[in-house]
Coordinates of C-alpha atoms in Angstrom, one line a residue:
Chain A
M1 CA -16.7 -55.2 72.2
S2 CA -17.3 -58.1 69.8
T3 CA -15.9 -57.8 66.3
P4 CA -16.6 -54.2 65.2
I5 CA -18.6 -53.7 62.1
L6 CA -16.4 -50.7 61.2
S7 CA -12.9 -49.8 62.2
I8 CA -10.8 -46.7 61.5
R9 CA -7.1 -47.0 62.2
Q10 CA -4.8 -44.0 62.6
G11 CA -6.9 -42.0 60.2
I12 CA -5.2 -38.8 59.1
K13 CA -6.6 -36.1 56.7
R14 CA -4.7 -32.9 56.0
Y15 CA -6.0 -29.8 54.3
G16 CA -2.8 -27.8 53.8
S17 CA -1.1 -27.6 57.1
V18 CA -4.4 -28.2 59.0
H19 CA -5.1 -31.6 60.3
A20 CA -8.8 -32.2 59.7
L21 CA -8.4 -35.6 61.2
D22 CA -5.4 -36.3 63.4
D23 CA -4.6 -39.9 64.2
V24 CA -8.2 -41.1 64.6
T25 CA -8.7 -44.7 65.7
L26 CA -12.3 -45.8 66.3
D27 CA -14.2 -49.0 66.4
V28 CA -18.0 -49.1 65.8
A29 CA -19.9 -52.0 67.2
D30 CA -22.6 -53.8 65.1
G31 CA -26.0 -52.3 65.8
E32 CA -24.7 -49.4 67.8
F33 CA -26.0 -45.8 67.8
L34 CA -22.7 -43.9 67.7
T35 CA -22.6 -40.1 67.7
L36 CA -19.7 -38.0 66.5
L37 CA -20.0 -34.8 68.5
G38 CA -17.9 -31.7 68.2
P39 CA -18.0 -28.0 67.4
S40 CA -17.7 -26.9 63.8
G41 CA -14.2 -27.5 62.5
S42 CA -13.7 -30.4 64.9
G43 CA -13.4 -33.0 62.1
K44 CA -16.7 -34.8 62.7
T45 CA -18.0 -34.2 59.2
T46 CA -14.6 -35.0 57.7
L47 CA -14.6 -38.3 59.6
L48 CA -18.1 -39.1 58.3
S49 CA -17.1 -38.2 54.8
A50 CA -14.1 -40.4 55.0
I51 CA -16.3 -43.3 56.2
A52 CA -18.8 -42.6 53.4
G53 CA -15.9 -42.5 50.9
F54 CA -16.4 -38.9 49.7
I55 CA -12.9 -38.1 50.8
R56 CA -9.8 -40.3 50.9
L57 CA -7.7 -40.5 54.0
D58 CA -4.1 -39.3 53.6
E59 CA -3.0 -42.0 56.0
G60 CA -4.6 -44.8 57.9
S61 CA -7.3 -47.3 57.0
I62 CA -11.0 -48.0 57.2
S63 CA -12.3 -51.5 57.3
L64 CA -15.9 -52.9 57.1
R65 CA -16.3 -56.3 58.8
S66 CA -12.5 -56.7 58.6
K67 CA -12.5 -56.0 54.9
D68 CA -10.3 -53.0 53.9
I69 CA -12.5 -50.4 52.2
T70 CA -10.1 -47.4 52.4
K71 CA -9.8 -47.0 48.7
Q72 CA -13.3 -48.0 47.7
P73 CA -15.5 -45.4 46.0
P74 CA -18.7 -44.4 48.0
E75 CA -21.1 -46.4 45.8
A76 CA -19.2 -49.7 46.6
R77 CA -19.5 -49.2 50.3
D78 CA -23.2 -49.9 50.7
F79 CA -23.8 -47.3 53.4
G80 CA -27.0 -45.4 53.7
M81 CA -26.6 -41.7 54.1
V82 CA -28.9 -38.9 55.3
F83 CA -27.6 -35.5 54.5
Q84 CA -27.8 -32.2 56.3
G85 CA -30.1 -30.7 53.7
Y86 CA -31.7 -34.1 53.0
A87 CA -30.5 -33.9 49.3
L88 CA -33.8 -35.4 48.0
F89 CA -33.6 -35.4 44.3
P90 CA -35.9 -32.5 43.3
T91 CA -36.8 -34.0 39.9
M92 CA -38.1 -37.3 41.4
T93 CA -41.2 -38.0 43.4
V94 CA -41.0 -39.3 47.0
A95 CA -41.4 -42.9 45.8
E96 CA -38.8 -42.5 43.0
N97 CA -36.4 -41.1 45.6
V98 CA -36.8 -44.0 47.9
A99 CA -36.6 -46.4 44.9
F100 CA -33.4 -44.8 43.6
P101 CA -30.9 -46.9 45.6
L102 CA -32.8 -50.1 44.7
K103 CA -32.9 -49.1 41.0
V104 CA -29.2 -48.6 40.8
R105 CA -28.8 -52.0 42.4
K106 CA -31.0 -53.4 39.6
K107 CA -33.6 -55.0 41.8
P108 CA -36.7 -56.4 40.1
A109 CA -39.6 -53.8 39.8
K110 CA -42.0 -55.8 42.0
E111 CA -39.4 -56.0 44.8
I112 CA -38.7 -52.2 44.5
A113 CA -42.4 -51.3 44.7
D114 CA -42.9 -53.5 47.8
R115 CA -39.8 -52.2 49.5
V116 CA -40.6 -48.5 48.7
A117 CA -44.1 -48.9 50.2
E118 CA -42.7 -50.7 53.2
C119 CA -40.0 -48.0 53.8
L120 CA -42.5 -45.1 53.4
D121 CA -44.8 -46.8 55.9
L122 CA -41.9 -47.1 58.3
V123 CA -41.5 -43.3 58.4
Q124 CA -45.3 -42.7 58.1
M125 CA -45.0 -41.1 54.6
G126 CA -47.0 -43.7 52.7
D127 CA -49.6 -41.1 51.7
F128 CA -47.0 -38.8 50.1
A129 CA -45.5 -41.3 47.6
D130 CA -46.4 -39.2 44.5
R131 CA -45.5 -35.8 45.9
L132 CA -42.3 -33.9 44.8
P133 CA -39.8 -33.1 47.6
I134 CA -40.6 -29.4 47.2
Q135 CA -44.2 -30.0 48.2
L136 CA -43.1 -31.4 51.6
S137 CA -42.3 -29.7 54.9
G138 CA -38.8 -30.0 56.4
G139 CA -39.8 -32.8 58.8
Q140 CA -41.4 -34.7 56.0
Q141 CA -38.4 -34.4 53.7
Q142 CA -36.3 -35.6 56.6
R143 CA -38.4 -38.8 56.9
V144 CA -38.2 -39.4 53.2
A145 CA -34.4 -39.0 53.3
L146 CA -34.4 -41.6 56.1
A147 CA -36.6 -44.0 54.1
R148 CA -34.4 -43.6 51.1
A149 CA -31.2 -44.3 53.1
L150 CA -32.7 -47.4 54.6
S151 CA -34.5 -48.9 51.6
F152 CA -31.6 -51.0 50.4
H153 CA -30.8 -52.5 53.9
P154 CA -27.5 -50.7 54.2
Q155 CA -24.8 -52.2 56.5
V156 CA -24.5 -48.8 58.3
L157 CA -26.6 -45.7 58.2
L158 CA -24.6 -42.4 58.2
L159 CA -26.5 -39.3 59.3
D160 CA -24.9 -35.9 58.9
E161 CA -26.7 -33.4 61.2
P162 CA -30.1 -34.6 59.9
L163 CA -32.2 -32.6 62.3
S164 CA -30.2 -29.3 62.3
A165 CA -32.6 -27.6 59.8
L166 CA -35.7 -28.3 61.8
D167 CA -37.3 -26.2 64.6
K168 CA -36.7 -27.2 68.2
K169 CA -40.0 -29.0 68.9
L170 CA -39.9 -31.0 65.8
R171 CA -36.3 -31.9 66.4
A172 CA -37.2 -33.2 69.8
D173 CA -40.0 -35.4 68.4
L174 CA -37.8 -36.8 65.7
Q175 CA -35.1 -37.6 68.2
W176 CA -37.5 -40.0 69.8
E177 CA -38.5 -41.5 66.5
L178 CA -34.9 -41.9 65.3
K179 CA -34.0 -43.7 68.4
A180 CA -37.0 -45.9 68.2
L181 CA -36.3 -46.7 64.6
H182 CA -32.7 -47.6 65.4
D183 CA -33.8 -49.9 68.2
R184 CA -36.4 -51.5 65.9
L185 CA -34.2 -52.1 62.9
G186 CA -30.9 -52.9 64.6
V187 CA -28.9 -51.1 61.9
T188 CA -25.7 -49.4 63.0
F189 CA -26.2 -45.6 63.1
I190 CA -23.3 -43.2 62.9
Y191 CA -24.7 -39.8 63.6
V192 CA -22.9 -36.5 63.3
T193 CA -24.1 -33.5 65.3
H194 CA -22.8 -30.4 67.1
D195 CA -25.9 -30.5 69.4
Q196 CA -24.9 -32.0 72.7
E197 CA -28.6 -32.6 73.7
E198 CA -29.2 -34.6 70.6
A199 CA -26.0 -36.6 71.2
L200 CA -26.9 -37.3 74.8
S201 CA -30.5 -38.3 74.2
M202 CA -30.1 -40.8 71.4
S203 CA -26.6 -42.3 71.5
D204 CA -25.4 -45.6 72.8
R205 CA -21.9 -44.1 72.6
I206 CA -20.6 -40.6 71.9
V207 CA -17.2 -39.7 70.4
I208 CA -16.2 -36.2 71.1
L209 CA -13.9 -34.6 68.6
K210 CA -11.9 -31.4 68.6
D211 CA -9.3 -30.2 66.2
G212 CA -9.4 -33.5 64.4
K213 CA -8.6 -35.5 67.5
I214 CA -10.8 -37.8 69.6
Q215 CA -11.1 -36.1 73.0
Q216 CA -13.1 -38.9 74.7
E217 CA -15.5 -41.6 73.9
G218 CA -18.0 -43.4 76.0
A219 CA -21.7 -43.8 77.0
P220 CA -23.5 -40.5 77.4
G221 CA -23.7 -40.8 81.2
D222 CA -20.0 -41.7 81.5
L223 CA -19.0 -38.7 79.4
Y224 CA -21.2 -36.4 81.3
N225 CA -20.3 -37.6 84.7
K226 CA -16.6 -38.3 84.1
P227 CA -15.3 -35.9 81.5
R228 CA -11.6 -36.4 81.0
N229 CA -10.7 -32.8 80.2
A230 CA -12.0 -29.3 80.4
F231 CA -13.2 -29.3 76.7
V232 CA -15.4 -32.3 77.2
A233 CA -16.7 -31.0 80.6
D234 CA -17.6 -27.7 79.0
F235 CA -18.9 -29.0 75.6
L236 CA -21.2 -31.6 77.1
G237 CA -23.3 -29.6 79.5
K238 CA -21.9 -26.7 81.5
S239 CA -19.2 -26.9 84.2
N240 CA -17.5 -24.7 86.7
F241 CA -13.8 -25.1 86.5
I242 CA -11.5 -24.5 89.4
D243 CA -7.8 -24.4 89.4
V244 CA -6.5 -26.6 92.2
T245 CA -3.3 -28.1 93.6
V246 CA -3.1 -31.7 94.7
T247 CA -2.4 -31.8 98.5
G248 CA -2.7 -35.4 99.5
R249 CA -4.1 -38.9 98.8
E250 CA -5.9 -41.4 101.0
G251 CA -6.7 -44.5 99.1
D252 CA -8.8 -43.5 96.1
V253 CA -9.6 -40.1 97.4
L254 CA -7.4 -37.2 96.3
S255 CA -7.5 -34.0 98.2
C256 CA -7.0 -30.8 96.4
A257 CA -6.9 -27.2 97.4
A258 CA -7.8 -24.0 95.7
D259 CA -7.5 -20.5 97.1
G260 CA -10.1 -20.6 99.8
A261 CA -11.6 -24.0 99.3
K262 CA -10.8 -27.7 99.6
F263 CA -12.0 -30.5 97.3
E264 CA -12.0 -34.2 97.6
V265 CA -12.1 -36.2 94.5
E266 CA -12.4 -39.9 94.0
T267 CA -9.9 -40.9 91.3
D268 CA -7.3 -43.5 90.5
A269 CA -5.3 -41.1 88.5
P270 CA -1.7 -41.2 89.6
L271 CA -1.2 -37.5 90.5
E272 CA 1.7 -36.5 92.7
V273 CA 1.2 -34.0 95.6
G274 CA 1.9 -30.5 94.3
T275 CA 0.5 -31.2 90.8
K276 CA -1.5 -28.3 89.5
T277 CA -4.8 -29.3 87.7
K278 CA -8.5 -28.5 87.4
V279 CA -11.6 -29.8 89.0
A280 CA -15.0 -29.5 87.3
L281 CA -18.3 -29.0 89.1
R282 CA -21.6 -29.3 87.3
P283 CA -24.0 -26.4 88.1
E284 CA -26.8 -28.8 89.0
R285 CA -24.7 -30.6 91.5
L286 CA -24.1 -27.4 93.6
R287 CA -26.5 -26.8 96.5
L288 CA -27.7 -23.4 97.5
A289 CA -28.5 -22.8 101.1
E290 CA -28.8 -20.2 103.8
P291 CA -25.4 -18.6 104.9
G292 CA -23.5 -20.9 107.2
E293 CA -25.4 -24.1 106.3
E294 CA -22.9 -25.2 103.7
F295 CA -19.1 -24.8 103.6
L296 CA -18.6 -22.2 101.0
S297 CA -19.9 -18.6 101.5
A298 CA -20.9 -16.6 98.5
K299 CA -23.2 -13.9 97.3
V300 CA -25.8 -14.1 94.6
K301 CA -24.9 -12.0 91.6
Q302 CA -27.5 -12.8 89.0
V303 CA -30.6 -15.0 88.6
S304 CA -32.1 -16.3 85.4
Y305 CA -35.4 -18.0 85.5
L306 CA -35.9 -20.8 82.9
G307 CA -39.2 -22.4 83.9
E308 CA -38.5 -25.7 85.5
R309 CA -35.0 -24.6 86.5
C310 CA -33.3 -21.3 87.4
Q311 CA -29.7 -20.5 86.9
V312 CA -27.9 -18.6 89.5
I313 CA -24.5 -16.9 89.3
V314 CA -22.9 -16.5 92.7
T315 CA -19.5 -14.9 93.5
H316 CA -17.0 -16.2 95.9
D317 CA -14.2 -14.1 97.3
S318 CA -11.4 -16.1 95.9
L319 CA -13.0 -18.6 93.5
G320 CA -14.7 -16.0 91.5
E321 CA -18.0 -16.6 89.8
L322 CA -19.8 -20.0 90.0
L323 CA -22.8 -21.1 88.1
L324 CA -25.6 -23.0 89.8
S325 CA -28.7 -24.6 88.4
C326 CA -31.5 -25.2 90.8
A327 CA -34.9 -26.8 90.4
T328 CA -37.5 -24.0 90.8
W329 CA -40.1 -26.3 92.4
K330 CA -37.8 -27.1 95.3
T331 CA -38.6 -25.3 98.5
G332 CA -35.7 -23.5 100.1
I333 CA -34.3 -20.1 99.7
T334 CA -35.3 -17.8 96.8
P335 CA -32.1 -16.5 95.3
K336 CA -32.1 -12.7 94.7
P337 CA -29.2 -10.5 93.7
D338 CA -26.9 -9.6 96.5
L339 CA -28.3 -12.2 98.8
P340 CA -25.6 -13.8 100.9
V341 CA -25.8 -17.6 100.6
S342 CA -23.6 -20.7 101.1
I343 CA -23.0 -23.4 98.6
G344 CA -22.0 -27.1 99.0
W345 CA -21.8 -30.3 97.0
D346 CA -21.5 -34.0 97.4
K347 CA -18.1 -35.6 97.4
D348 CA -18.8 -37.4 94.1
A349 CA -19.8 -34.2 92.3
C350 CA -16.2 -33.1 91.9
V351 CA -14.5 -34.4 88.7
L352 CA -10.7 -34.2 88.4
L353 CA -9.6 -33.2 84.9
A354 CA -6.3 -34.3 83.4
P355 CA -3.6 -31.7 83.9
E356 CA -2.9 -29.8 80.7
Chain B
M1 CA -47.5 6.7 50.3
G2 CA -50.9 6.1 48.9
R3 CA -51.9 3.6 46.2
L4 CA -52.1 6.3 43.6
N5 CA -48.7 7.6 44.4
E6 CA -47.2 4.1 44.0
K7 CA -48.8 3.8 40.6
V8 CA -47.5 7.1 39.5
S9 CA -44.0 6.4 40.6
Y10 CA -44.2 3.0 38.9
W11 CA -45.1 4.5 35.6
M12 CA -42.5 7.3 36.0
L13 CA -39.8 4.6 36.3
V14 CA -41.1 2.6 33.4
A15 CA -41.8 5.6 31.1
P16 CA -38.3 6.4 29.8
A17 CA -37.5 2.9 28.6
L18 CA -41.1 2.4 27.3
T19 CA -40.9 5.7 25.3
I20 CA -37.6 4.6 23.7
M21 CA -39.0 1.2 22.9
I22 CA -42.2 2.7 21.4
V23 CA -40.5 5.4 19.3
F24 CA -37.5 3.5 18.1
Y25 CA -38.7 -0.1 18.0
I26 CA -42.5 -0.6 18.1
L27 CA -43.3 2.2 15.6
P28 CA -40.7 1.2 13.0
V29 CA -41.8 -2.4 13.3
L30 CA -45.4 -1.3 12.7
G31 CA -44.0 0.7 9.7
I32 CA -42.5 -2.4 8.3
W33 CA -45.8 -4.2 8.7
E34 CA -47.5 -1.4 6.9
I35 CA -45.0 -1.5 4.0
A36 CA -45.4 -5.3 3.8
F37 CA -49.1 -4.8 3.1
T38 CA -49.0 -1.7 0.9
E39 CA -45.9 -1.8 -1.3
P40 CA -46.1 -1.8 -4.3
T41 CA -49.9 -2.4 -4.1
T42 CA -52.2 -2.7 -1.2
G43 CA -53.0 -6.3 -0.3
V44 CA -51.4 -9.5 0.5
D45 CA -49.5 -9.8 -2.8
N46 CA -46.1 -9.8 -1.1
F47 CA -47.1 -12.7 1.1
V48 CA -48.4 -14.7 -1.9
K49 CA -45.2 -14.1 -3.7
M50 CA -43.3 -15.1 -0.6
A51 CA -45.2 -18.3 -0.3
E52 CA -44.8 -19.2 -4.0
S53 CA -41.1 -18.4 -4.2
S54 CA -38.9 -21.5 -3.9
A55 CA -35.9 -19.2 -3.1
V56 CA -37.7 -17.9 0.0
K57 CA -38.6 -21.4 1.0
T58 CA -35.0 -22.6 0.6
S59 CA -33.8 -19.6 2.7
F60 CA -36.3 -20.3 5.5
V61 CA -35.3 -24.0 5.6
L62 CA -31.6 -23.1 5.6
T63 CA -32.2 -20.5 8.4
F64 CA -33.9 -23.0 10.6
R65 CA -31.4 -25.7 9.8
V66 CA -28.4 -23.5 10.6
A67 CA -30.1 -22.2 13.8
A68 CA -30.9 -25.8 14.9
I69 CA -27.4 -27.1 14.2
T70 CA -25.9 -24.0 15.9
T71 CA -28.1 -24.6 18.9
V72 CA -27.2 -28.3 19.2
G73 CA -23.5 -27.5 18.8
C74 CA -23.6 -24.7 21.4
L75 CA -25.4 -26.9 23.9
L76 CA -23.0 -29.8 23.5
L77 CA -19.9 -27.6 23.8
G78 CA -21.4 -25.2 26.2
Y79 CA -22.7 -27.9 28.6
I80 CA -19.1 -29.2 29.0
V81 CA -17.7 -25.7 29.7
A82 CA -20.6 -24.7 32.1
Y83 CA -20.2 -28.0 33.9
S84 CA -16.5 -27.6 34.3
I85 CA -16.7 -24.1 35.6
S86 CA -19.6 -24.9 38.0
N87 CA -18.3 -28.1 39.4
F88 CA -14.6 -27.9 39.6
A89 CA -14.1 -25.0 41.9
N90 CA -10.5 -24.0 41.8
K91 CA -8.4 -21.0 41.3
F92 CA -9.0 -21.1 37.5
T93 CA -12.7 -20.5 37.8
P94 CA -12.5 -16.7 37.5
L95 CA -10.2 -17.0 34.5
M96 CA -12.5 -19.4 32.8
L97 CA -15.5 -17.2 33.5
A98 CA -13.6 -14.2 32.0
L99 CA -12.8 -16.3 28.9
V100 CA -16.5 -17.0 28.4
I101 CA -17.5 -13.3 28.8
L102 CA -14.4 -11.8 27.0
P103 CA -15.8 -12.3 23.5
F104 CA -18.6 -9.9 24.3
W105 CA -16.0 -7.1 24.5
V106 CA -15.1 -7.8 20.8
S107 CA -17.6 -6.9 18.1
V108 CA -19.3 -9.7 16.3
L109 CA -17.9 -8.2 13.1
I110 CA -14.3 -8.5 14.2
R111 CA -14.9 -12.0 15.5
S112 CA -16.4 -13.0 12.2
F113 CA -13.5 -11.4 10.2
S114 CA -11.1 -13.4 12.4
W115 CA -12.8 -16.6 11.2
I116 CA -12.3 -15.4 7.6
V117 CA -8.5 -15.0 8.4
L118 CA -8.5 -18.5 9.8
L119 CA -10.7 -20.4 7.3
G120 CA -10.0 -18.6 4.0
R121 CA -8.4 -20.3 1.0
S122 CA -5.0 -19.2 2.1
G123 CA -6.0 -18.7 5.7
L124 CA -4.2 -19.9 8.7
V125 CA -5.8 -23.4 8.8
N126 CA -5.3 -24.2 5.1
D127 CA -1.7 -22.8 5.1
T128 CA -0.7 -24.8 8.1
L129 CA -2.3 -28.0 6.7
R130 CA -0.6 -27.5 3.3
D131 CA 2.8 -26.7 4.9
A132 CA 2.5 -29.8 7.0
G133 CA 1.9 -31.8 3.8
I134 CA -1.5 -33.1 4.9
I135 CA -3.4 -31.5 2.0
E136 CA -2.5 -30.6 -1.5
S137 CA -5.1 -28.0 -2.5
P138 CA -6.9 -25.8 0.0
L139 CA -10.0 -27.1 1.7
R140 CA -13.2 -25.2 1.3
L141 CA -13.8 -24.1 4.9
M142 CA -15.9 -21.0 4.3
H143 CA -18.3 -19.5 1.9
N144 CA -20.4 -22.6 2.7
E145 CA -22.7 -23.8 5.4
F146 CA -19.8 -25.4 7.3
G147 CA -17.9 -22.1 7.7
V148 CA -21.1 -20.3 8.8
L149 CA -21.8 -23.0 11.4
I150 CA -18.3 -22.9 12.9
A151 CA -18.5 -19.1 13.3
M152 CA -22.1 -19.1 14.4
I153 CA -21.4 -21.7 17.1
H154 CA -18.4 -19.6 18.2
V155 CA -20.4 -16.4 18.4
M156 CA -23.4 -18.0 20.1
L157 CA -21.5 -20.1 22.6
P158 CA -21.6 -17.6 25.5
F159 CA -25.4 -17.4 25.2
A160 CA -25.6 -21.1 25.8
I161 CA -23.0 -21.2 28.5
L162 CA -24.2 -18.4 30.7
P163 CA -27.8 -19.6 31.4
M164 CA -26.6 -23.2 31.8
M165 CA -23.9 -22.1 34.2
T166 CA -26.3 -19.9 36.2
N167 CA -28.5 -23.0 36.5
M168 CA -25.7 -25.4 37.4
R169 CA -24.2 -23.1 40.0
G170 CA -27.5 -23.3 41.8
I171 CA -27.4 -27.1 42.1
S172 CA -25.8 -28.3 45.3
D173 CA -23.2 -30.9 45.0
A174 CA -25.0 -32.8 47.8
Y175 CA -27.3 -34.4 45.2
V176 CA -24.6 -36.2 43.3
K177 CA -22.9 -37.0 46.6
A178 CA -26.2 -38.4 47.9
A179 CA -26.6 -40.5 44.8
R180 CA -23.1 -41.9 45.0
G181 CA -23.6 -42.6 48.7
L182 CA -26.8 -44.5 47.8
G183 CA -24.9 -46.7 45.4
A184 CA -25.0 -44.9 42.1
S185 CA -21.9 -44.9 39.8
E186 CA -20.5 -41.6 38.8
W187 CA -22.3 -41.8 35.4
T188 CA -25.7 -42.8 36.9
A189 CA -25.4 -40.0 39.5
F190 CA -24.8 -37.6 36.7
W191 CA -27.4 -38.8 34.3
N192 CA -30.3 -39.6 36.6
V193 CA -29.7 -37.0 39.3
Y194 CA -27.6 -34.1 38.0
F195 CA -28.7 -33.8 34.4
P196 CA -32.4 -33.6 35.0
Q197 CA -31.8 -30.7 37.2
T198 CA -29.9 -28.8 34.5
I199 CA -32.7 -29.1 31.9
P200 CA -34.2 -25.7 32.7
G201 CA -30.7 -24.2 32.0
V202 CA -30.3 -26.2 28.8
M203 CA -33.7 -25.1 27.6
S204 CA -33.2 -21.4 28.2
G205 CA -29.7 -21.7 26.6
A206 CA -31.3 -23.5 23.6
L207 CA -34.1 -21.0 23.2
L208 CA -31.7 -18.0 23.5
V209 CA -29.3 -19.4 20.9
F210 CA -32.0 -20.6 18.5
V211 CA -34.0 -17.4 18.5
L212 CA -30.8 -15.2 18.2
S213 CA -29.6 -17.5 15.4
L214 CA -32.8 -17.2 13.4
G215 CA -32.3 -13.5 12.8
F216 CA -28.5 -13.4 12.8
Y217 CA -27.0 -11.4 10.0
V218 CA -23.3 -10.4 10.2
T219 CA -21.7 -13.8 10.6
P220 CA -23.7 -15.7 8.0
A221 CA -23.2 -12.8 5.6
L222 CA -19.4 -12.7 6.0
L223 CA -18.7 -16.4 6.3
G224 CA -21.3 -17.4 3.8
G225 CA -19.9 -15.1 1.2
G226 CA -23.3 -14.8 -0.5
R227 CA -23.7 -18.5 -0.9
V228 CA -25.4 -19.2 2.4
L229 CA -28.4 -17.0 2.2
M230 CA -30.1 -17.0 5.6
I231 CA -33.3 -15.1 5.8
S232 CA -31.9 -11.9 7.3
E233 CA -29.4 -11.6 4.5
Y234 CA -32.1 -12.4 2.0
I235 CA -34.1 -9.5 3.3
T236 CA -31.1 -7.2 2.9
Y237 CA -30.7 -8.3 -0.7
Q238 CA -34.3 -7.6 -1.5
I239 CA -34.1 -4.2 -0.1
Q240 CA -30.6 -3.1 -1.0
E241 CA -30.1 -4.8 -4.4
F242 CA -33.6 -4.9 -5.7
L243 CA -35.2 -2.0 -3.8
N244 CA -38.0 -4.5 -3.2
W245 CA -39.2 -2.9 0.1
G246 CA -42.5 -4.7 -0.1
L247 CA -41.2 -8.3 -0.2
G248 CA -38.3 -7.4 2.2
S249 CA -40.8 -6.2 4.7
A250 CA -43.1 -9.2 4.2
L251 CA -40.1 -11.4 4.8
S252 CA -39.3 -9.7 8.1
V253 CA -42.9 -10.0 9.1
G254 CA -42.6 -13.7 8.3
L255 CA -39.4 -14.1 10.3
L256 CA -41.0 -12.3 13.3
I257 CA -44.0 -14.6 13.1
A258 CA -41.8 -17.7 12.8
T259 CA -39.8 -16.6 15.8
A260 CA -43.0 -16.0 17.8
L261 CA -44.2 -19.4 16.8
V262 CA -41.0 -21.0 18.1
L263 CA -41.5 -19.2 21.4
L264 CA -45.1 -20.2 21.5
I265 CA -44.3 -23.9 20.9
A266 CA -41.4 -23.7 23.4
S267 CA -43.7 -22.2 26.0
R268 CA -45.9 -25.4 25.9
F269 CA -42.9 -27.4 27.1
I270 CA -40.9 -25.1 29.3
N271 CA -41.7 -22.3 31.6
L272 CA -40.5 -19.3 29.6
R273 CA -40.8 -17.0 32.5
S274 CA -38.4 -19.0 34.6
A275 CA -36.2 -20.0 31.7
L276 CA -35.5 -16.5 30.4
L277 CA -36.1 -14.2 33.4
E278 CA -35.2 -16.2 36.5
R279 CA -32.7 -18.5 34.9
K280 CA -32.9 -21.0 37.7

């Protein structure tokens, strides 16, 4: 990574005895779309608030382009921010809202008017300049909030669950738009969400938080395919977890055994023979076949049809229940409760998780 | 339930309160109106007298001035209290709320008497100042407009605080945060973003205090000591001292109309319905 635009070093924030942020160190690259992902209470919003300057870290530092901003008030930081409920000023029109950051920066009136028009066009809200926020739909308010946050060419745009109040279809549309906007403007986005789909679809990089600690960070595909621990494997998509014991190593391939099944995992993790750990298997990487065709025999317990996919729960004598996700358009067997089947997977489908 | 039934049950619910209002309020008020036009002779004599009397004019001007200053004082002090209670959520919030509401449990009469104890010639304030050597002879703190204003502001303060607080508690802190995040200083965020949202609360507080102050009797009567004759006390004088029921009634009709005019004018600028009923 070249010089990061924003760096957080050993950030700690305590509320009583709870660590809302626990030794968080993070670099954000210039122009990146970075998502802070985690369940509620994970510290993602606290981290964003600390970056924005609404809360002060107890320990650690934040720097913007190598300049320490840890103690700066929010208005000195020059970050754009889009809030969860948009926080459009109800007494101002759409245009006045977008003009607000420019007015407080004492820009000339002509420049303000031009920039407001430009920003509203950017989010296709040019026709609504004279409306009050209350006269707009949720999606429209969201666009105005975006225009307002971008109007003063902020160094970084902070977004706090900006889509969470919208219905599913609109949310999907706006995800595309946000991503396109990011690519077009080249502004650094720091995006907070608890929605893993949102995180996967838009981000260049995802930081997964839990209990104030960074669990793992990386590109969406890397996190999805190579989760480091059970939390990441379960939070990002679904996973089947199997307790295993390491039985041997041959080059990069580690063999593990569970009660009644063997797994081979490619890893460079230095695990000794006899170590107890977990492997994760994605439901969509499991194959469903006639009995005997694959290496694990099981019985279908339940089937849930979801349109383009169907989810199947099978039971194995010693491994217990496993979740499978199969494309419904594929020819092959039609899973039904109590149907005996066999399941298998490719070698690279198994992910070894760090022992706890 | 049919439509008719709904209508019947509606009126059954409204009837008790409506009856009480009609019998004990509307009818007596109409009686006052009647007296105003009939005592001692039928006609508008009383109103002519009222319009010509300089004492009445002085009293009306005084009443409106005291009500206006009380309103401004209550808004200034009340805004700060309401703001603190609404925006600094901490363990003292319930206590502060209780302190605002507590005076309602003590009669206005007693509260006004306490001010006499405090502000009198040898009241607590004067005694303390004299003992401290700051003053030689006692200050005139009551039996003048100053004393009336102090006590009026004290009595009316909760009526200003409560609507403003209700309004402020409904304002999310996200707005000020957003403004700061977008580059506004604390003051700019307050003045351009927060304050405009509190105007409905300020307006309903102002209206409530102003209208109540116009007809207030106990406090001006006690603290004014007969020297600050607001219109309600003037009416009492006319009726009790001079047995001049006609002029007294005409004055109350005048006060009622003046108050109605204030509301009418206010309604041109603010939405009374939301200001007084919804308080949002």
